PDB file of N, CA and C in Angstrom:
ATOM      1  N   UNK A  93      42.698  -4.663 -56.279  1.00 50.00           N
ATOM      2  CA  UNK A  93      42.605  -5.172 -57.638  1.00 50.00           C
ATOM      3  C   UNK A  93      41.234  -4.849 -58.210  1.00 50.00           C
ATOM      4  N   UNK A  94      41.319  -4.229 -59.373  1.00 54.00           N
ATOM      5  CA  UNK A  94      39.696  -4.354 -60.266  1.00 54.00           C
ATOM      6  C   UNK A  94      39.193  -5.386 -60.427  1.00 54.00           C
ATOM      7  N   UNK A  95      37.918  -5.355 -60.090  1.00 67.00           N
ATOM      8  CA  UNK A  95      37.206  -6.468 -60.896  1.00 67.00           C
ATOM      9  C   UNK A  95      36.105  -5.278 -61.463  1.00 67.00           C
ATOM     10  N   UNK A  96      35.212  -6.528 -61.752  1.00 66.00           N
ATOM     11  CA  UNK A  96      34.337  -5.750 -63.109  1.00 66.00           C
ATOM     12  C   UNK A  96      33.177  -4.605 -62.506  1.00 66.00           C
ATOM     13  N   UNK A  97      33.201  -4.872 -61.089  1.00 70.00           N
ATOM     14  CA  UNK A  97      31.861  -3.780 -60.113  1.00 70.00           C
ATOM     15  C   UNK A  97      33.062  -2.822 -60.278  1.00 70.00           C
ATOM     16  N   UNK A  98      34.151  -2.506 -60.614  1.00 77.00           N
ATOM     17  CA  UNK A  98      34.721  -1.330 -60.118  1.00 77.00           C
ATOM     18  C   UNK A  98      35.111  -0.547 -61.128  1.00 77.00           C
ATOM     19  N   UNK A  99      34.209   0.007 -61.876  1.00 76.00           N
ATOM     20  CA  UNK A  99      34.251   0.798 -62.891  1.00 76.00           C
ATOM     21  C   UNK A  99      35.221   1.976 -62.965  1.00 76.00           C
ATOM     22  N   UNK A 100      35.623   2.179 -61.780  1.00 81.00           N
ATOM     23  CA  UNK A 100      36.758   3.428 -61.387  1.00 81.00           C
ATOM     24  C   UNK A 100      37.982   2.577 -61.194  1.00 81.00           C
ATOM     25  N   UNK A 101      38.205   1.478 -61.456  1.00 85.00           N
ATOM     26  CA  UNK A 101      39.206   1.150 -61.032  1.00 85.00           C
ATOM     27  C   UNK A 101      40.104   2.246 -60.033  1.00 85.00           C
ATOM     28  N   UNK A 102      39.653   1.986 -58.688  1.00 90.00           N
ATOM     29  CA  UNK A 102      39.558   2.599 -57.388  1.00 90.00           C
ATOM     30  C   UNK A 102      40.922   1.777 -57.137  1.00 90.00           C
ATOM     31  N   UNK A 103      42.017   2.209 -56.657  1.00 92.00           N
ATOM     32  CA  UNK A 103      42.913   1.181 -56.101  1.00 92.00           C
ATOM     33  C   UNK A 103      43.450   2.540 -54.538  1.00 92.00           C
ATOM     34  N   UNK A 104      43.149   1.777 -53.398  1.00 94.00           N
ATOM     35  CA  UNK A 104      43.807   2.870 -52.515  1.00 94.00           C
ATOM     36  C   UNK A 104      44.753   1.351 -51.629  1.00 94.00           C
ATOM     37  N   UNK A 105      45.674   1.650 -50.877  1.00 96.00           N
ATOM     38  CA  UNK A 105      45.866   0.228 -49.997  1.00 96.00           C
ATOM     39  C   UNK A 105      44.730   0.048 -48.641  1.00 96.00           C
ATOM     40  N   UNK A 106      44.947   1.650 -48.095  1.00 96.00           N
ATOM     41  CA  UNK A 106      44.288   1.603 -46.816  1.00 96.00           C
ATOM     42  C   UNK A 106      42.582   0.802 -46.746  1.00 96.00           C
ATOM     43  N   UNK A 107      42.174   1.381 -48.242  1.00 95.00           N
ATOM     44  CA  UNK A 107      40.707   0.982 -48.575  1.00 95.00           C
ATOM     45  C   UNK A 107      40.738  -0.645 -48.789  1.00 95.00           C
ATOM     46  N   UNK A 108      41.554  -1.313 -49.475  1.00 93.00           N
ATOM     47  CA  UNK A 108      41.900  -2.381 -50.199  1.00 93.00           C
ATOM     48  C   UNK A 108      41.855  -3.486 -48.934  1.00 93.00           C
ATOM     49  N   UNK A 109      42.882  -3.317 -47.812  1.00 95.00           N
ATOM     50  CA  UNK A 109      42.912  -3.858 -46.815  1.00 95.00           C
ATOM     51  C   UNK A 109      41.630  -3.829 -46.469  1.00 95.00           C
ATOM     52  N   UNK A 110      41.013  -2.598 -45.704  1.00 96.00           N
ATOM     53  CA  UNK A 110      39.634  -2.634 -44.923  1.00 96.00           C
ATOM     54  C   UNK A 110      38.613  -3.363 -45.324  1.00 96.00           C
ATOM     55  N   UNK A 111      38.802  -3.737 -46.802  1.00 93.00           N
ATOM     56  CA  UNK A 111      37.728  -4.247 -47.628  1.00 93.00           C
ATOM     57  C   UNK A 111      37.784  -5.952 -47.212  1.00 93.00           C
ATOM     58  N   UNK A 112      39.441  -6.581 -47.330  1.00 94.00           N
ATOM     59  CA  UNK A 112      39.988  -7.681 -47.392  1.00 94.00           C
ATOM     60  C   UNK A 112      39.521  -8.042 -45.938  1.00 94.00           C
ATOM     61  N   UNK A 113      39.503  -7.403 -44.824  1.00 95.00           N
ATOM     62  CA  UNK A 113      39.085  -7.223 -43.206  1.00 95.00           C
ATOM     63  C   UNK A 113      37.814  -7.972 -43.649  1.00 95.00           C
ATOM     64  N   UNK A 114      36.987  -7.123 -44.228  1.00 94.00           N
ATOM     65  CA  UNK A 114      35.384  -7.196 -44.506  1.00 94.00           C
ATOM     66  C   UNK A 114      35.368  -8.825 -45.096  1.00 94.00           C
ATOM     67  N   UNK A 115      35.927  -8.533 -45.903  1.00 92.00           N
ATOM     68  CA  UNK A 115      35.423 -10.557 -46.318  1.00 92.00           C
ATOM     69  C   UNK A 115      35.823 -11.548 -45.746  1.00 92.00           C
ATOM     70  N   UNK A 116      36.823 -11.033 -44.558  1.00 93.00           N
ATOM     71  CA  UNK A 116      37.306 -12.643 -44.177  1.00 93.00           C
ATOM     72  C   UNK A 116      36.578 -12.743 -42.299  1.00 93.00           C
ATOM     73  N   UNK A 117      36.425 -11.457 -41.861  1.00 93.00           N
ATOM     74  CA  UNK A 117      35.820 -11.703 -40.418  1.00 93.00           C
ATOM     75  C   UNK A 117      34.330 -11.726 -40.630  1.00 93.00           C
ATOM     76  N   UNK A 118      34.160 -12.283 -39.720  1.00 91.00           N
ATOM     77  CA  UNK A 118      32.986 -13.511 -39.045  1.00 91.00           C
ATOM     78  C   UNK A 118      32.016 -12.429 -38.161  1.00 91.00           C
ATOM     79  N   UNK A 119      32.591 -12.096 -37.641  1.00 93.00           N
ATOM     80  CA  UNK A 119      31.940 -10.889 -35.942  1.00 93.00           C
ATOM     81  C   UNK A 119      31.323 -10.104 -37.486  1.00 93.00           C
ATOM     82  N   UNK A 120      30.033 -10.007 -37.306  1.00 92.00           N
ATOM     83  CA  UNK A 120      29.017  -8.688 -38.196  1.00 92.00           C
ATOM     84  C   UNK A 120      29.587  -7.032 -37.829  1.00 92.00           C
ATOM     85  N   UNK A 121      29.801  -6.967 -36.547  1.00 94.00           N
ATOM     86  CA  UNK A 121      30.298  -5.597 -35.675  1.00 94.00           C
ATOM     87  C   UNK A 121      31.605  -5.448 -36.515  1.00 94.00           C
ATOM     88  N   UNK A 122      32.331  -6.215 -36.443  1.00 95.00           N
ATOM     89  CA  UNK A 122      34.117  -6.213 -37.175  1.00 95.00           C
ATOM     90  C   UNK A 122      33.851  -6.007 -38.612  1.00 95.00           C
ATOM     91  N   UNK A 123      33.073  -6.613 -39.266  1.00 95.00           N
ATOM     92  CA  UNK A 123      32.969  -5.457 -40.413  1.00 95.00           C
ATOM     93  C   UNK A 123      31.908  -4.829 -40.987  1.00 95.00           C
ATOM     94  N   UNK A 124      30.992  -4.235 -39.944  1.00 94.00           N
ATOM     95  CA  UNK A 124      30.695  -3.398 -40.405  1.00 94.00           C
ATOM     96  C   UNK A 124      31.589  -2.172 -39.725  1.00 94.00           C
ATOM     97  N   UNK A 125      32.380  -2.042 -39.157  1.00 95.00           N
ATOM     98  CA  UNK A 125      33.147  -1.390 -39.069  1.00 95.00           C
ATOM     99  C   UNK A 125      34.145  -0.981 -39.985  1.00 95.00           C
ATOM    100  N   UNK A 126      34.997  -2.198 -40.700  1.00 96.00           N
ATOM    101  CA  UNK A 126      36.169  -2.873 -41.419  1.00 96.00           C
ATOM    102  C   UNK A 126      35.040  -2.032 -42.773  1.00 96.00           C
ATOM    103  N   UNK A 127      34.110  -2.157 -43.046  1.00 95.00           N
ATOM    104  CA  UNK A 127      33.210  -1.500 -44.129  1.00 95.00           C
ATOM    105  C   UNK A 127      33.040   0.344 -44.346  1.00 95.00           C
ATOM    106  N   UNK A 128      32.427   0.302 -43.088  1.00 96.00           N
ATOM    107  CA  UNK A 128      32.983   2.226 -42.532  1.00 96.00           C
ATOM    108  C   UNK A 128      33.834   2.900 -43.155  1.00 96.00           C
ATOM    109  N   UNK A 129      35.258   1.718 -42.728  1.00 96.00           N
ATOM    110  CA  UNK A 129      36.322   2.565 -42.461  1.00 96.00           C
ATOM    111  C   UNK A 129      36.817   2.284 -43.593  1.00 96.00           C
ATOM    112  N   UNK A 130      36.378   1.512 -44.885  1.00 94.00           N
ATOM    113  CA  UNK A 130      36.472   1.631 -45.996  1.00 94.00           C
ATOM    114  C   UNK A 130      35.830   2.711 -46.668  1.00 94.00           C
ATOM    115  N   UNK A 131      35.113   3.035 -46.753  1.00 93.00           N
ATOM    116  CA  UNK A 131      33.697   4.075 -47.279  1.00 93.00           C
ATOM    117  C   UNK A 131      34.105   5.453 -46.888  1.00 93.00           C
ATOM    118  N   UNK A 132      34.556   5.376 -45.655  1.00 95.00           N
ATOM    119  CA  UNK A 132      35.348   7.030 -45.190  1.00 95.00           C
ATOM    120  C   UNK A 132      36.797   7.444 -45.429  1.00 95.00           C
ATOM    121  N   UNK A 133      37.544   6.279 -45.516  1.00 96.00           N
ATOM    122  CA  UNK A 133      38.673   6.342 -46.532  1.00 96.00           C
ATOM    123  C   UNK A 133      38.565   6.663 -47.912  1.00 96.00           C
ATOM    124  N   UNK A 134      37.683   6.408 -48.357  1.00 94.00           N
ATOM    125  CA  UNK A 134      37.289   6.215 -50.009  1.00 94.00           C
ATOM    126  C   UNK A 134      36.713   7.554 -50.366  1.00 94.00           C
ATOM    127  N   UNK A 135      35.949   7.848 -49.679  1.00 92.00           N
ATOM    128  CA  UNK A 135      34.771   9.240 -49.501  1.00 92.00           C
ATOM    129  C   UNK A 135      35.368  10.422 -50.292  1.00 92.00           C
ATOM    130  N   UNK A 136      36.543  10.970 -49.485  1.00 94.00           N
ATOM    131  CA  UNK A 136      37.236  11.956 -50.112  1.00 94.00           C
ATOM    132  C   UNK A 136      37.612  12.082 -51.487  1.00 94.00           C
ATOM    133  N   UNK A 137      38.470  11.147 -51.995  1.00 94.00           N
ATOM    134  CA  UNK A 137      38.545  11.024 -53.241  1.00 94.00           C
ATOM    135  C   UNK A 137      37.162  10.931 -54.036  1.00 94.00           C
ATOM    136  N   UNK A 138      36.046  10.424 -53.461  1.00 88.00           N
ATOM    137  CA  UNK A 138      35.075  10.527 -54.293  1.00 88.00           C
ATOM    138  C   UNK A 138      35.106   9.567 -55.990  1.00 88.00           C
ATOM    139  N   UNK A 139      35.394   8.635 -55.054  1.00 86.00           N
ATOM    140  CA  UNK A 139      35.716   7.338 -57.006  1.00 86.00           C
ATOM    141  C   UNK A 139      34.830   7.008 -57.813  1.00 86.00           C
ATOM    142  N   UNK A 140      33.313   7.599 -57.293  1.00 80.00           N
ATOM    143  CA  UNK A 140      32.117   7.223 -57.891  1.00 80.00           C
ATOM    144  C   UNK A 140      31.169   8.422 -57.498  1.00 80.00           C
ATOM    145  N   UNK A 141      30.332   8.448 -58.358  1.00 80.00           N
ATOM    146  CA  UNK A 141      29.278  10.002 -58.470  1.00 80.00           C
ATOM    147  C   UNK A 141      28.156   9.633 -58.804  1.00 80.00           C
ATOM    148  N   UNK A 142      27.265   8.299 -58.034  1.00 74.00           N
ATOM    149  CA  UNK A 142      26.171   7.977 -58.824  1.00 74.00           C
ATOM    150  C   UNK A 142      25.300   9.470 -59.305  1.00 74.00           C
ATOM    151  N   UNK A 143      24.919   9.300 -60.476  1.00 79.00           N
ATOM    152  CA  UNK A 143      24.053  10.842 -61.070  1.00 79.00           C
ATOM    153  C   UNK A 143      22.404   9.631 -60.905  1.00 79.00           C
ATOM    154  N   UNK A 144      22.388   8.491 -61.054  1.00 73.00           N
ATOM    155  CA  UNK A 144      21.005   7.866 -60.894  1.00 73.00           C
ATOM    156  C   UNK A 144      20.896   6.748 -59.989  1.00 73.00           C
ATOM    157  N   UNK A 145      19.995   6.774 -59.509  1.00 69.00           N
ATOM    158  CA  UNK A 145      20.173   5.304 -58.805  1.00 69.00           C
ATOM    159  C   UNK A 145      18.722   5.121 -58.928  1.00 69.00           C
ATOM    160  N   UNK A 146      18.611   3.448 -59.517  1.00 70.00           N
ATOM    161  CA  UNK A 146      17.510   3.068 -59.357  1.00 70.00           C
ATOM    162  C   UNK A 146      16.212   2.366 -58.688  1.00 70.00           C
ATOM    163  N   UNK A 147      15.247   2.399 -58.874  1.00 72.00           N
ATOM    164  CA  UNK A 147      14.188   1.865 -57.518  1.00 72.00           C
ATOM    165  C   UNK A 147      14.698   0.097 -58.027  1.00 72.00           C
ATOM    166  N   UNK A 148      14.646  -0.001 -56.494  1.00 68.00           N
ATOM    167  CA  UNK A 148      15.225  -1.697 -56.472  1.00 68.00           C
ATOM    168  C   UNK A 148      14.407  -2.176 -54.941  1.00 68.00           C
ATOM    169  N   UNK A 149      13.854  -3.637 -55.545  1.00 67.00           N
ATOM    170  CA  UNK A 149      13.688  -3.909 -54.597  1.00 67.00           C
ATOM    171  C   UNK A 149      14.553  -5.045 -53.647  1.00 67.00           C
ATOM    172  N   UNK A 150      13.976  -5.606 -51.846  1.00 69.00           N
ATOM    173  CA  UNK A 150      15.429  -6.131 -51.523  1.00 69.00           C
ATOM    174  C   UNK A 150      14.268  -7.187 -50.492  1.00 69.00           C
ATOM    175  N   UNK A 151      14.656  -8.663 -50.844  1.00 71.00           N
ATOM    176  CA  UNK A 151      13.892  -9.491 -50.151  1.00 71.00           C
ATOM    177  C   UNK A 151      15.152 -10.291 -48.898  1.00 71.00           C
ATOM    178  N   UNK A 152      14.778 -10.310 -47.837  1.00 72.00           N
ATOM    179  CA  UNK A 152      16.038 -10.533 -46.745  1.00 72.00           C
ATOM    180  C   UNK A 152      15.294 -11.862 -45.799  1.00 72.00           C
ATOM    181  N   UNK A 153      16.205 -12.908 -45.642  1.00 77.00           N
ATOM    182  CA  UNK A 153      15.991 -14.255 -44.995  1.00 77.00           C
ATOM    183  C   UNK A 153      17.394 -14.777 -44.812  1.00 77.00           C
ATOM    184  N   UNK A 154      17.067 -14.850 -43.245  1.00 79.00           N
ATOM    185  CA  UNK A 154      18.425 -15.622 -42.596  1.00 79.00           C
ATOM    186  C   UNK A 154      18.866 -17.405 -43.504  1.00 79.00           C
ATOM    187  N   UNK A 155      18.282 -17.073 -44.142  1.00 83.00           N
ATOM    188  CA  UNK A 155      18.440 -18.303 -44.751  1.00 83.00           C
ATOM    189  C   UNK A 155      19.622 -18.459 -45.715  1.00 83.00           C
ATOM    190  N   UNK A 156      19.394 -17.146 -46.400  1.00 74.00           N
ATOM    191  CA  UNK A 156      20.364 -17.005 -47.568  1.00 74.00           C
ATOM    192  C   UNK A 156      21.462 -16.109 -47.088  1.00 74.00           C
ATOM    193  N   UNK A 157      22.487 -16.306 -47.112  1.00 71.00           N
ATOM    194  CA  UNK A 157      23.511 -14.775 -46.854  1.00 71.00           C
ATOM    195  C   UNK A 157      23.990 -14.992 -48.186  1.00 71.00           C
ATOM    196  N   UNK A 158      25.221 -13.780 -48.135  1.00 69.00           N
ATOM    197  CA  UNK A 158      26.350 -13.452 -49.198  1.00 69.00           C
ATOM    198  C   UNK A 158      27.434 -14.162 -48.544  1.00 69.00           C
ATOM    199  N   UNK A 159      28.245 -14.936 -49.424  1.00 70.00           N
ATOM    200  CA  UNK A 159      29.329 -15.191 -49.199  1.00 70.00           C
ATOM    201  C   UNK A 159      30.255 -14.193 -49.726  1.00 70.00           C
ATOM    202  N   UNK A 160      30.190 -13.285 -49.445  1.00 68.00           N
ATOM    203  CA  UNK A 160      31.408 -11.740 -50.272  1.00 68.00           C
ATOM    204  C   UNK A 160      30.245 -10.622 -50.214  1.00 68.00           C
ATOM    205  N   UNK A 161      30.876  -9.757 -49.415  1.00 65.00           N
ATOM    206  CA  UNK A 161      29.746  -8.290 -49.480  1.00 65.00           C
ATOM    207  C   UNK A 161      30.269  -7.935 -51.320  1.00 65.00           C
ATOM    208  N   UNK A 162      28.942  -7.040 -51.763  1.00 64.00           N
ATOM    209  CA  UNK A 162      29.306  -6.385 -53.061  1.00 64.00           C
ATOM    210  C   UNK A 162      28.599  -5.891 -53.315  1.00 64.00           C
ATOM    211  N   UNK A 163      28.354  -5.106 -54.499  1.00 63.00           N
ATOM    212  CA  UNK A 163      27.143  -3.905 -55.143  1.00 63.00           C
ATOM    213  C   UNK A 163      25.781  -4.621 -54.678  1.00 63.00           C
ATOM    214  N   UNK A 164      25.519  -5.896 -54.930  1.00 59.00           N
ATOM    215  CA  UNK A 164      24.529  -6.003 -54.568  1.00 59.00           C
ATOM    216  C   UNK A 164      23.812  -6.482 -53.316  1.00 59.00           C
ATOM    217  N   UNK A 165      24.982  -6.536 -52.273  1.00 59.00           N
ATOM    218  CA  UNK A 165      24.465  -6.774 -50.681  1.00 59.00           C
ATOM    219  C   UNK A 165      23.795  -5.555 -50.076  1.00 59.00           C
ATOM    220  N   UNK A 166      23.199  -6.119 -48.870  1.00 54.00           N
ATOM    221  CA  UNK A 166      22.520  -5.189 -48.319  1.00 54.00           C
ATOM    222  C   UNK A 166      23.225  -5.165 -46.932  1.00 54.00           C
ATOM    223  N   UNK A 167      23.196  -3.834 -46.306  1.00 52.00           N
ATOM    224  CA  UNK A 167      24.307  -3.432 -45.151  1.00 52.00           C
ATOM    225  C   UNK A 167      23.123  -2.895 -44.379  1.00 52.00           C
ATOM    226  N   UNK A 168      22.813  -3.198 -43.033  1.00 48.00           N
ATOM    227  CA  UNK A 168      22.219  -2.553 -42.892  1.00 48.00           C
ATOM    228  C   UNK A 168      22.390  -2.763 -40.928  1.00 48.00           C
ATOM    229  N   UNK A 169      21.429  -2.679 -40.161  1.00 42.00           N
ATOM    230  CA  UNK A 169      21.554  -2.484 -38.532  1.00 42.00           C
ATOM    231  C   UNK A 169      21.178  -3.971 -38.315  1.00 42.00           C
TER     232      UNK A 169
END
């Protein structure tokens, strides 16, 4: 389903699921995997072409998480 980050209104199932994986498991390993295997599903089609991306900065404390990965989470090791 679109929401408003998805300017391509991107709809694949395989991606859709992997994503749905991503917000509901707990294990960090399970999705950042469940995330992957969204991103490499998606890849090919190519649904987005950033031409700019801008300098941003990113302040990180176990204190705060995301409740929902999205444009503006940070993924990282």
């Amino acid at each position: 389903a679109a929401v408003a980050t998805d300017i391509a209104h991107y709809d694949k199932p395989a991606v859709n699921r992997a994503l749905d994986r991503a917000k509901t498991d707990t294990d960090p390993g399970t999705r950042g995997k469940d995330l992957m295997k969204a991103l490499t599903t998606a890849a090919p089609d190519l649904p987005y072409l950033p031409l700019w991306w801008a300098q941003t900065a990113t302040a990180l404390s176990s204190a705060h998480v995301l409740l929902e990965p999205g444009p503006f989470g940070f993924i990282g090791p």
